[in-house]
Amino acid sequence: MSKNLASKILECHLAVGELVPGKEIAIRIDHTLLQDATGTMAMLEFIAMGIPRVKVELAAQYIDHNLLQTDYKNADDHAFLTSAAMKFGVHLSKPGNGVSHQVHLERFGVPGKVLLGADSHTPTAAGLSMIAIGAGGLDVAMAMAGHPFYLPCPKVMGVKLVGRLPDWVSGKDVILEMLRRHTVKGGVGKIIEYYGPGVATLSATDRATIGNMGAELGATSSIFPSDERTREFLVSQGRGEVWQALAADEGASYDEYDEIDLSVLEPLIACPSSPDNVVPVREVEGAKVDQVLVGSSVNSSFRDLMTVCRILEGQRVASHLTFHINPGSRQVLENVADQGGVVTLLMAGATIHQSGCLGCIGMGQAPGTNQVSLRTFPRNFPGRSGTTDDKVYLCSPETAAAAGIFGVITDPRKLGAIKAYPAVQNPAKYLLDDSSIIFPLNDTSKVEIVTGPNIAPFPDFKPLPDTLQAQVVFKVGDNISTDTIMPAGNKVLPLRSNIPAIAEHVFEQVDVDFPARARAAGNGIIIGGENYGQGSSREHAAIAPRYLGIRAKIAKSFARIHKANLVNFGILPLVFKSPADYDLINQGDTLTLPNVRRLVSEGATEIPILSGGREIIALLDVSERQRRELLAGGTLNLVRQHGECP
Ligand code: MIC
């Protein structure tokens, strides 16, 4: 039977289960990726497992998020991560070397391998034909310890690409078109596989852009075939030998289909404050722009930055705005510099920052009050920039450069009146420099793990009680992102290794009283709408509420990674059997889940909830393994009870 590419790769990594969409499977992991914002906790979790050395082919730890050193905290965490990476056989990419996704693509990615990363944008590696999946830190720590990764078997959605992108339109517009069509929950439970004649017209880095923001569709992963363009990128990185051709079989079928004619796409833009709020740029033309940011997690490759350089060549950005460049990696910056791009950018009035995530995660670069910020980033959830009521738009490097020159949102095709489309290609041979990567040591016996005072012990979580009585401490609407639940930014990110401290910031953008109310309630429940917990992989959006006493979340639906994180830390992820029941529960209500422990252990899929005089049914859709985790009060408790991972 002819198979699609995603199924072929999953099949040869299958450790448990069958490839039946929705059923739990476990897959073997080849590569793991940690970054510093999620990685400190994940590394602590790995250490708690007592394994002397990682058991995957390649493990990498990147320091790319918490780059501002406003006190000892981030610097201490980086020293911890560096020492732990050296101790356990993990590659360490130093601060300033670049964003995990870009660096992994450049230096480590291998077609056909499976990568698990503690960052939702891990699927950037789709650009190299990897199945790359974002997960919570604990899941990645388990993979580092040699355990397979459990997930609901995804459907595969085939997206046929035909035609060729017109000038001034690039990879970002393709994924914005996907978001326009499918919304931020359209990819949940799916791997998106791109195929068809249009694929060959896209470079590995354009494909990486599309893969990166598959996370914004809620997709489990995205994948492209491995073809001549993949080979060309690997050769340019001096790694041609790891290339192999990979594609779906002739006549392969998919669970769902879509088709994009690249030749009719036009420049698109996601308006505030959701990545799926997409319209053609021409519809919002003329809005004054105060800040432009190019780079970070996505659109930070050589092609992207050099395209901006070529557009800005001989121009000056509008005097009222600031124009920032966050290179994806040191390598990108070195190669742009080598081709004269740095001088061009500086002379055009741009500011060049260190390679890393920076404003993409609110680590600096927040816009001013009422200012419009145009970013080539992947996310614009409310307040994520660090500014309340922010007005963040997401667009391609071409659209960002056009706004830089004209000072207002402008369809980049208008640049055609000034110059020809630069059609920048990635270099045939990059300048290579791995001096900011510390490679694994053979003998790690002399390495001491360094911990600073910012690292607090992991809290104790109690097992699931026989009957749960809890107060509804918060009721929220649809598409609540992990940024709303557990904000990031310069103030909060340094607390990622200190749960008691970070818990004080849960929901602070929308309700500063939440932590006190949750603590006072003892046991708490949160009510959510559709797609609760969309966005990042940060497990802190589960651990910190749990620390404050949250024992269950009842929603209309959950985002994949957040749901897995809830289970990992012993929070019941319940879904209203009848979505209309959402309206029957109010903040402040006391809910009782009688005999919930017995029901979970007996495999019940329907959990009755008593609210006032009425009974509401919630669904519990978790595997046997996850039931054991929930009963124990979280995966780590189970690990401690059994002396090994479940
Ligand atoms: C994000 O884009 O939200 C992040 C920052 O990369 C997160 C990771 C984090 O919260 O540290 C993600 O998407 O997983």
XYZ file of C-alpha atoms and ligand atoms in Angstrom:
660
model
C 0.000 0.000 0.000
C 1.424 3.407 -0.843
C 2.139 5.533 2.188
C 2.563 9.187 2.902
C 5.936 10.342 4.223
C 4.782 11.136 7.768
C 3.390 7.616 8.207
C 6.575 6.074 6.825
C 8.758 7.942 9.324
C 6.379 7.287 12.216
C 6.200 3.617 11.286
C 9.918 3.077 11.467
C 10.036 4.862 14.842
C 6.990 3.126 16.308
C 7.714 1.628 19.741
C 4.186 1.045 21.053
C 0.754 0.887 19.434
C -0.594 1.079 15.922
C -0.847 4.000 13.560
C -4.558 4.562 14.052
C -5.440 8.270 14.357
C -6.448 9.196 17.902
C -5.050 6.016 19.533
C -2.034 6.429 21.789
C 1.285 5.478 20.243
C 4.859 5.782 21.447
C 7.689 6.638 19.089
C 11.452 6.354 19.444
C 13.233 9.681 19.544
C 16.525 10.297 17.704
C 17.255 13.901 18.667
C 16.188 16.033 21.634
C 16.239 19.787 21.954
C 16.036 21.906 25.087
C 16.194 25.669 25.335
C 16.927 27.616 28.483
C 13.397 28.836 29.297
C 11.905 25.355 29.432
C 15.216 23.546 29.751
C 16.235 24.365 33.306
C 13.185 22.550 34.661
C 13.560 19.764 32.088
C 17.217 19.292 32.983
C 16.312 19.137 36.695
C 13.719 16.500 35.807
C 16.305 14.561 33.817
C 18.742 14.703 36.732
C 16.001 13.406 39.062
C 15.852 10.266 36.871
C 19.412 9.403 37.843
C 20.638 8.517 34.335
C 24.403 9.066 33.897
C 24.314 10.015 30.196
C 21.630 10.820 27.644
C 20.394 7.846 25.670
C 19.496 9.479 22.370
C 21.581 9.786 19.222
C 21.914 13.516 19.678
C 20.789 15.797 22.491
C 21.170 19.556 22.310
C 20.729 22.294 24.873
C 20.359 25.804 23.489
C 20.645 29.047 25.413
C 18.531 31.403 23.368
C 15.595 32.718 25.419
C 16.677 34.258 28.734
C 19.425 36.365 27.266
C 19.069 39.558 29.294
C 21.157 39.363 32.426
C 19.465 41.928 34.634
C 20.573 40.083 37.774
C 22.161 36.737 38.703
C 19.167 34.525 37.822
C 19.520 33.926 34.076
C 23.298 33.788 34.323
C 23.048 31.190 37.100
C 20.611 29.089 35.076
C 22.949 29.233 32.083
C 25.875 28.081 34.223
C 23.709 25.221 35.498
C 22.633 24.220 31.997
C 26.176 24.385 30.667
C 27.531 22.175 33.431
C 24.625 19.728 33.201
C 24.956 19.505 29.412
C 28.653 18.751 29.792
C 27.935 16.173 32.488
C 25.306 14.234 30.554
C 26.626 14.208 26.993
C 24.472 17.019 25.605
C 25.626 19.512 22.946
C 25.545 23.014 24.427
C 24.898 26.013 22.213
C 26.088 29.106 24.084
C 24.152 32.360 24.531
C 24.452 34.408 21.350
C 24.910 31.348 19.128
C 21.330 31.498 18.052
C 17.782 30.258 18.280
C 17.493 26.508 18.821
C 15.394 25.972 15.706
C 17.749 27.748 13.328
C 20.904 26.246 14.834
C 19.471 22.723 14.861
C 18.582 23.106 11.204
C 22.067 24.332 10.370
C 24.265 22.030 12.407
C 22.354 18.914 13.485
C 19.167 18.199 11.527
C 19.038 14.930 9.568
C 16.237 13.983 7.142
C 13.989 11.180 8.344
C 14.945 11.496 12.021
C 12.514 12.265 14.824
C 13.253 15.281 17.003
C 11.477 16.017 20.282
C 11.928 19.524 21.623
C 10.790 21.394 24.707
C 9.588 24.229 22.537
C 6.439 24.323 20.453
C 8.327 25.635 17.419
C 10.506 22.530 17.214
C 8.708 21.599 13.930
C 10.943 24.164 12.204
C 13.003 21.063 11.381
C 10.261 20.153 8.872
C 12.506 22.162 6.554
C 14.945 19.238 6.660
C 12.278 16.555 6.402
C 12.365 15.610 10.072
C 9.327 14.757 12.142
C 9.938 17.328 14.837
C 7.499 17.636 17.702
C 7.157 20.154 20.528
C 6.473 18.743 23.987
C 6.628 19.589 27.661
C 10.028 19.535 29.347
C 9.276 16.364 31.278
C 8.437 14.466 28.093
C 11.717 15.611 26.577
C 13.617 14.668 29.748
C 12.090 11.179 29.519
C 13.191 10.929 25.883
C 16.708 11.982 26.908
C 16.588 9.118 29.394
C 15.875 6.740 26.521
C 12.102 6.405 26.819
C 9.837 6.620 23.816
C 7.497 9.585 23.484
C 3.777 8.923 23.902
C 1.255 10.886 21.882
C -2.152 10.412 20.302
C -1.461 9.093 16.803
C -1.971 12.113 14.537
C -3.955 12.194 11.311
C -1.935 13.238 8.300
C -3.225 16.206 6.345
C -1.749 16.406 2.854
C -1.320 19.906 1.488
C -0.508 19.878 -2.202
C 1.572 22.835 -3.305
C 1.412 23.826 -6.945
C 2.845 26.777 -8.839
C 5.618 29.114 -7.704
C 5.475 32.086 -5.334
C 5.286 35.456 -7.071
C 7.878 38.135 -6.315
C 7.491 39.825 -2.892
C 5.681 36.767 -1.502
C 7.563 34.174 0.591
C 7.269 31.200 2.962
C 5.631 33.259 5.708
C 2.730 34.051 3.398
C 2.198 30.333 2.775
C 1.792 29.561 6.463
C -0.304 32.694 7.005
C -2.572 31.398 4.244
C -2.813 28.072 6.108
C -3.738 29.980 9.275
C -6.292 32.049 7.368
C -7.919 28.856 6.102
C -7.617 26.575 9.121
C -7.363 28.834 12.228
C -5.298 28.302 15.375
C -6.992 25.009 16.081
C -7.200 23.625 12.540
C -4.068 21.516 12.933
C -4.805 19.935 16.315
C -4.161 16.181 16.180
C -2.563 16.379 12.720
C 0.770 16.236 10.985
C 0.719 18.536 7.997
C 2.565 17.037 5.056
C 3.368 19.294 2.121
C 3.773 17.624 -1.258
C 3.348 18.320 -4.949
C 5.314 20.201 -7.616
C 5.360 23.497 -5.701
C 7.553 22.008 -2.966
C 10.670 22.080 -5.149
C 10.300 25.848 -5.560
C 10.761 26.398 -1.808
C 14.172 26.472 -0.126
C 14.869 24.534 3.081
C 14.599 27.776 5.064
C 11.238 28.740 3.519
C 10.042 25.238 4.398
C 11.384 25.745 7.930
C 9.290 28.914 8.221
C 6.186 26.976 7.223
C 7.039 24.147 9.638
C 7.745 26.526 12.505
C 4.333 28.135 12.393
C 2.525 24.834 11.991
C 2.640 25.206 15.794
C 0.253 28.148 15.411
C -2.212 25.824 13.657
C -1.983 23.585 16.727
C -0.457 20.847 14.552
C 1.577 18.033 16.089
C 4.192 18.500 13.396
C 4.699 19.393 9.745
C 6.880 17.743 7.147
C 8.306 18.312 3.679
C 9.935 15.726 1.419
C 13.730 15.504 1.420
C 14.780 16.422 -2.111
C 17.442 18.316 -4.044
C 16.658 21.517 -2.121
C 17.247 19.658 1.149
C 20.496 18.279 -0.199
C 21.570 21.718 -1.382
C 21.049 23.118 2.157
C 22.927 20.260 3.826
C 25.798 20.574 1.339
C 25.949 24.311 2.023
C 26.332 23.404 5.708
C 29.147 20.958 4.954
C 26.870 18.069 5.937
C 25.861 16.665 2.571
C 26.617 13.127 3.723
C 23.557 12.996 6.019
C 21.173 13.618 3.129
C 18.837 10.955 1.826
C 15.877 11.319 -0.516
C 12.511 10.952 1.232
C 9.031 11.351 -0.184
C 5.528 9.939 0.000
C 4.961 6.854 -2.151
C 3.398 7.413 -5.548
C -0.377 7.674 -5.087
C -0.158 7.929 -1.277
C -3.334 8.964 0.444
C -3.959 11.358 3.336
C -6.611 11.621 6.052
C -7.414 15.157 4.896
C -6.495 17.227 1.863
C -5.872 20.816 0.954
C -4.174 22.510 -1.978
C -2.397 25.845 -2.290
C -1.558 27.416 -5.623
C 1.556 29.332 -4.643
C 1.367 31.487 -7.757
C -1.842 33.214 -6.634
C -0.743 33.966 -3.066
C -0.332 37.579 -2.113
C 1.394 39.225 0.878
C -0.589 38.433 4.033
C -0.507 39.737 7.571
C -1.874 38.464 10.909
C -3.545 41.340 12.725
C -3.646 41.753 16.512
C -3.887 39.567 18.513
C -4.050 36.093 17.076
C -1.889 34.378 14.436
C -5.029 33.369 12.524
C -6.411 36.889 12.252
C -5.011 36.966 8.713
C -5.883 39.406 5.922
C -4.115 40.532 2.737
C -1.622 43.284 3.584
C -3.405 45.601 1.133
C -6.482 45.592 3.375
C -4.651 47.180 6.300
C -2.335 49.433 4.315
C -1.658 52.870 5.685
C -1.670 52.090 9.408
C 1.254 53.909 11.031
C 3.988 51.565 12.281
C 6.165 52.396 15.287
C 8.375 49.345 15.525
C 9.526 46.656 13.080
C 11.249 43.471 14.253
C 12.768 40.949 11.855
C 14.058 37.571 12.980
C 13.890 35.505 16.192
C 12.208 32.111 16.112
C 11.142 32.324 12.483
C 12.241 34.329 9.424
C 15.695 34.743 10.882
C 17.604 32.778 8.234
C 20.194 34.137 5.820
C 17.565 34.435 3.079
C 15.223 36.358 5.321
C 17.774 38.826 6.656
C 19.545 39.265 3.330
C 16.192 39.948 1.654
C 15.671 42.782 4.126
C 19.228 44.017 3.459
C 18.699 44.091 -0.279
C 15.377 45.899 0.084
C 16.851 48.474 2.470
C 20.000 48.974 0.362
C 20.329 52.659 -0.416
C 17.215 53.457 1.642
C 16.706 54.762 5.145
C 13.966 53.501 7.449
C 11.252 56.055 8.261
C 12.469 58.403 10.974
C 9.552 57.869 13.369
C 10.018 54.102 13.719
C 12.611 51.738 15.100
C 13.749 48.803 12.979
C 15.314 45.778 14.680
C 17.085 42.678 13.449
C 17.274 39.539 15.634
C 19.424 37.089 13.649
C 18.477 33.410 13.962
C 22.065 32.404 14.565
C 25.621 33.578 14.770
C 26.134 31.742 11.495
C 23.391 33.766 9.819
C 24.910 36.991 11.113
C 28.424 36.009 10.012
C 27.212 35.151 6.524
C 25.127 38.301 6.205
C 28.179 40.260 7.378
C 30.375 38.429 4.875
C 28.153 39.652 2.057
C 28.178 43.238 3.270
C 24.684 43.076 4.746
C 25.566 44.375 8.184
C 26.807 47.702 6.831
C 23.706 47.960 4.634
C 21.427 47.400 7.603
C 23.262 49.852 9.819
C 23.315 52.518 7.129
C 19.589 52.059 6.610
C 19.035 52.810 10.302
C 18.384 49.272 11.567
C 19.577 48.061 14.965
C 21.220 44.645 15.016
C 20.726 42.612 18.181
C 22.356 39.427 19.379
C 21.129 36.167 17.848
C 18.278 34.791 19.916
C 14.579 34.902 20.696
C 14.502 38.299 22.461
C 11.232 40.158 21.799
C 9.554 37.024 20.462
C 9.210 35.819 24.052
C 9.015 39.315 25.559
C 12.676 39.314 26.586
C 13.005 43.015 25.819
C 11.805 44.892 22.704
C 8.307 45.584 24.102
C 6.425 48.244 22.116
C 5.232 51.476 23.744
C 1.647 52.237 24.714
C -0.671 52.147 21.688
C 2.294 51.580 19.383
C 1.940 49.353 16.338
C 4.609 46.672 16.109
C 5.178 44.670 12.924
C 7.044 41.440 13.529
C 8.172 38.483 11.483
C 7.661 36.380 14.655
C 5.305 33.400 14.935
C 2.979 34.639 17.707
C 1.024 37.753 18.629
C -1.104 36.554 21.529
C -2.376 39.452 23.665
C 0.296 40.930 25.909
C 3.016 38.476 24.812
C 5.215 41.381 23.733
C 5.303 42.584 27.337
C 2.933 45.505 26.732
C -0.691 45.283 27.819
C -3.158 45.931 24.976
C -0.339 45.556 22.455
C -0.921 45.858 18.710
C 1.340 43.246 17.189
C 1.077 42.198 13.526
C 2.870 39.179 12.028
C 4.237 39.353 8.503
C 6.994 38.310 6.094
C 10.436 39.947 5.967
C 9.369 41.591 2.691
C 6.325 43.224 4.333
C 8.431 44.216 7.357
C 10.995 45.913 5.118
C 8.273 47.745 3.191
C 6.856 49.117 6.448
C 10.359 50.149 7.452
C 10.773 52.265 4.349
C 7.278 53.728 4.087
C 6.599 54.013 7.845
C 3.120 52.561 7.421
C 1.830 49.074 6.670
C 2.466 48.687 2.948
C 1.932 45.905 0.451
C 5.566 44.994 -0.370
C 4.672 44.683 -4.052
C 4.720 48.503 -4.030
C 8.488 48.218 -3.561
C 8.536 47.087 -7.188
C 8.344 50.769 -8.104
C 11.708 51.364 -6.364
C 13.637 48.194 -7.162
C 13.444 44.708 -8.597
C 12.561 41.872 -6.199
C 15.909 40.729 -4.775
C 15.055 36.955 -4.907
C 17.861 36.184 -2.435
C 19.157 32.608 -2.374
C 20.872 30.962 0.582
C 24.660 30.659 0.079
C 25.926 27.601 -1.789
C 28.511 27.251 0.982
C 28.007 28.980 4.324
C 30.876 30.276 6.427
C 30.830 27.683 9.178
C 31.764 28.320 12.783
C 30.942 25.875 15.577
C 33.067 27.616 18.162
C 29.986 28.529 20.225
C 28.942 24.904 20.559
C 30.421 22.780 23.344
C 30.460 19.217 22.042
C 29.870 16.245 24.377
C 32.871 15.017 26.333
C 33.800 11.356 26.572
C 34.938 11.540 30.171
C 32.545 13.613 32.254
C 33.735 12.384 35.642
C 35.374 15.711 36.498
C 32.373 17.861 35.546
C 30.571 19.370 38.553
C 26.993 20.529 38.200
C 26.679 24.168 39.227
C 23.403 25.346 40.768
C 22.555 28.887 41.853
C 20.096 30.128 44.497
C 17.415 30.683 41.842
C 16.879 26.950 41.504
C 14.185 25.924 43.975
C 13.384 22.273 44.760
C 10.494 20.774 42.797
C 7.295 20.940 44.896
C 5.565 17.843 46.245
C 2.237 17.113 44.600
C -0.354 14.932 46.348
C -2.017 11.964 44.618
C -5.557 12.294 43.271
C -8.035 12.211 46.200
C -10.911 9.693 46.380
C -13.464 12.444 45.903
C -12.460 15.882 44.687
C -14.269 18.915 46.016
C -12.950 22.123 44.561
C -13.922 25.695 43.857
C -14.093 27.176 40.373
C -11.417 29.807 40.819
C -11.436 31.106 37.256
C -13.615 30.873 34.167
C -12.114 31.901 30.836
C -13.173 31.871 27.164
C -11.884 30.289 23.935
C -8.280 30.033 22.679
C -6.646 30.951 25.985
C -2.928 30.734 25.286
C -0.191 29.572 27.619
C 1.045 33.178 27.471
C -2.155 34.210 29.231
C -1.931 31.365 31.750
C 1.763 31.679 32.517
C 3.223 34.865 31.082
C 6.811 34.988 29.868
C 8.798 38.221 29.478
C 11.867 39.610 31.129
C 10.356 39.735 34.621
C 8.850 36.246 34.769
C 11.115 34.081 32.574
C 14.049 34.123 35.009
C 11.757 32.383 37.511
C 11.273 29.283 35.366
C 13.422 27.198 37.734
C 11.591 28.435 40.830
C 7.986 27.232 40.904
C 6.870 28.985 44.128
C 8.109 32.302 42.736
C 6.738 31.912 39.205
C 3.349 30.771 40.532
C 2.731 34.316 41.768
C 2.434 35.381 38.108
C -0.164 32.875 36.905
C -2.893 34.688 34.892
C -1.470 38.047 36.001
C -2.261 39.745 32.689
C -5.957 39.076 33.071
C -6.514 38.706 36.824
C -3.857 39.709 39.341
C -5.878 38.194 42.183
C -5.799 34.691 40.715
C -2.872 33.287 42.758
C -4.308 34.493 46.084
C -7.801 33.241 45.204
C -6.493 29.836 44.125
C -4.402 29.439 47.269
C -7.359 30.428 49.462
C -9.590 27.874 47.747
C -7.258 24.995 48.620
C -8.433 22.812 45.750
C -9.257 24.730 42.589
C -10.774 24.139 39.148
C -10.429 26.288 36.021
C -13.163 26.391 33.375
C -12.074 27.015 29.791
C -13.545 27.251 26.306
C -12.209 25.799 23.042
C -8.495 25.147 22.438
C -7.524 25.880 26.027
C -3.735 26.153 26.445
C -2.836 26.874 22.818
C 0.638 28.100 22.012
C 3.818 27.258 23.784
C 5.082 24.014 25.259
C 5.871 25.619 28.621
C 4.983 23.072 31.278
C 4.961 25.917 33.801
C 1.420 26.645 32.556
C 0.545 23.342 34.254
C 3.052 23.140 37.128
C 2.454 26.630 38.521
C -1.379 26.380 38.610
C -0.951 22.929 40.182
C 1.288 24.459 42.819
C -1.538 26.917 43.560
C -3.956 24.023 44.122
C -5.577 23.549 40.705
C -6.628 19.895 40.448
C -8.788 19.920 37.314
C -9.382 21.999 34.240
C -12.708 21.576 32.463
C -12.771 22.958 28.946
C -14.580 22.589 25.628
C -11.289 21.337 24.130
C -7.552 21.426 24.850
C -4.414 22.120 22.844
C -2.248 18.990 22.523
C 0.911 19.945 24.404
C -0.919 21.648 27.245
C -3.168 18.648 27.761
C -0.137 16.350 28.007
C 1.508 18.773 30.447
C -1.611 18.815 32.642
C -1.513 15.041 32.945
C 2.235 15.070 33.603
C 1.633 17.247 36.655
C -1.525 15.568 37.905
C -4.228 17.995 36.729
C -7.348 16.309 35.317
C -7.919 17.535 31.725
C -11.718 17.203 31.473
C -13.852 18.131 28.484
C -17.543 19.056 28.667
C -19.565 16.220 27.139
C -22.115 18.794 26.198
C -20.344 22.087 25.360
C -23.487 23.985 26.461
C -22.736 22.906 30.058
C -19.938 25.482 29.993
C -22.663 28.080 30.583
C -23.979 26.273 33.667
C -20.807 26.711 35.729
C -19.776 30.030 37.230
C -16.674 31.308 38.905
C -17.025 30.737 42.658
C -19.149 27.559 42.303
C -18.108 24.545 44.334
C -17.886 21.372 42.257
C -17.710 17.809 43.526
C -16.284 14.904 41.551
C -17.478 11.924 43.615
C -15.235 8.832 43.614
C -13.046 10.383 40.972
C -10.034 8.298 41.982
C -11.913 5.033 41.531
C -13.389 6.219 38.233
C -9.993 7.217 36.847
C -8.435 3.931 37.930
C -11.306 1.879 36.470
C -10.858 3.518 33.089
C -14.069 5.567 33.172
C -14.322 7.971 30.276
C -17.262 9.879 31.753
C -16.700 11.718 35.034
C -19.827 13.050 36.773
C -19.524 16.490 38.315
C -21.994 17.757 40.893
C -22.619 21.454 40.744
C -25.345 22.812 43.028
C -28.276 20.501 42.489
C -27.281 19.276 39.013
C -24.977 16.702 37.498
C -22.763 17.529 34.556
C -20.778 14.935 32.632
C -17.176 15.592 31.687
C -15.123 13.353 29.421
C -11.695 12.068 30.350
C -9.886 11.045 27.187
C -6.506 9.759 28.379
C -4.540 6.532 27.995
C -4.005 3.829 30.638
C -0.516 5.169 31.207
C -1.835 8.697 31.741
C -4.432 7.398 34.203
C -1.614 6.015 36.349
C 0.106 9.389 36.178
C -3.061 11.217 37.208
C -3.676 8.848 40.125
C -0.117 9.332 41.377
C -0.500 13.123 41.242
C 1.867 13.446 38.295
C 4.505 11.586 36.331
C 7.377 12.424 38.681
C 5.530 10.831 41.611
C 5.121 7.698 39.537
C 8.792 7.750 38.636
C 9.684 8.110 42.329
C 7.274 5.292 43.348
C 8.607 2.836 40.809
C 12.195 3.970 40.708
C 11.883 4.304 36.961
C 9.809 5.973 34.291
C 6.346 4.474 33.684
C 7.205 30.401 22.522
O 7.357 30.744 21.362
O 6.156 30.606 23.145
C 8.352 29.744 23.220
C 9.025 30.750 24.003
O 9.289 29.274 22.297
C 7.809 28.609 24.019
C 8.744 28.029 24.945
C 8.687 28.662 26.249
O 7.638 29.005 26.754
O 9.762 28.757 26.814
C 7.241 27.505 23.180
O 6.628 27.808 22.189
O 7.305 26.347 23.534
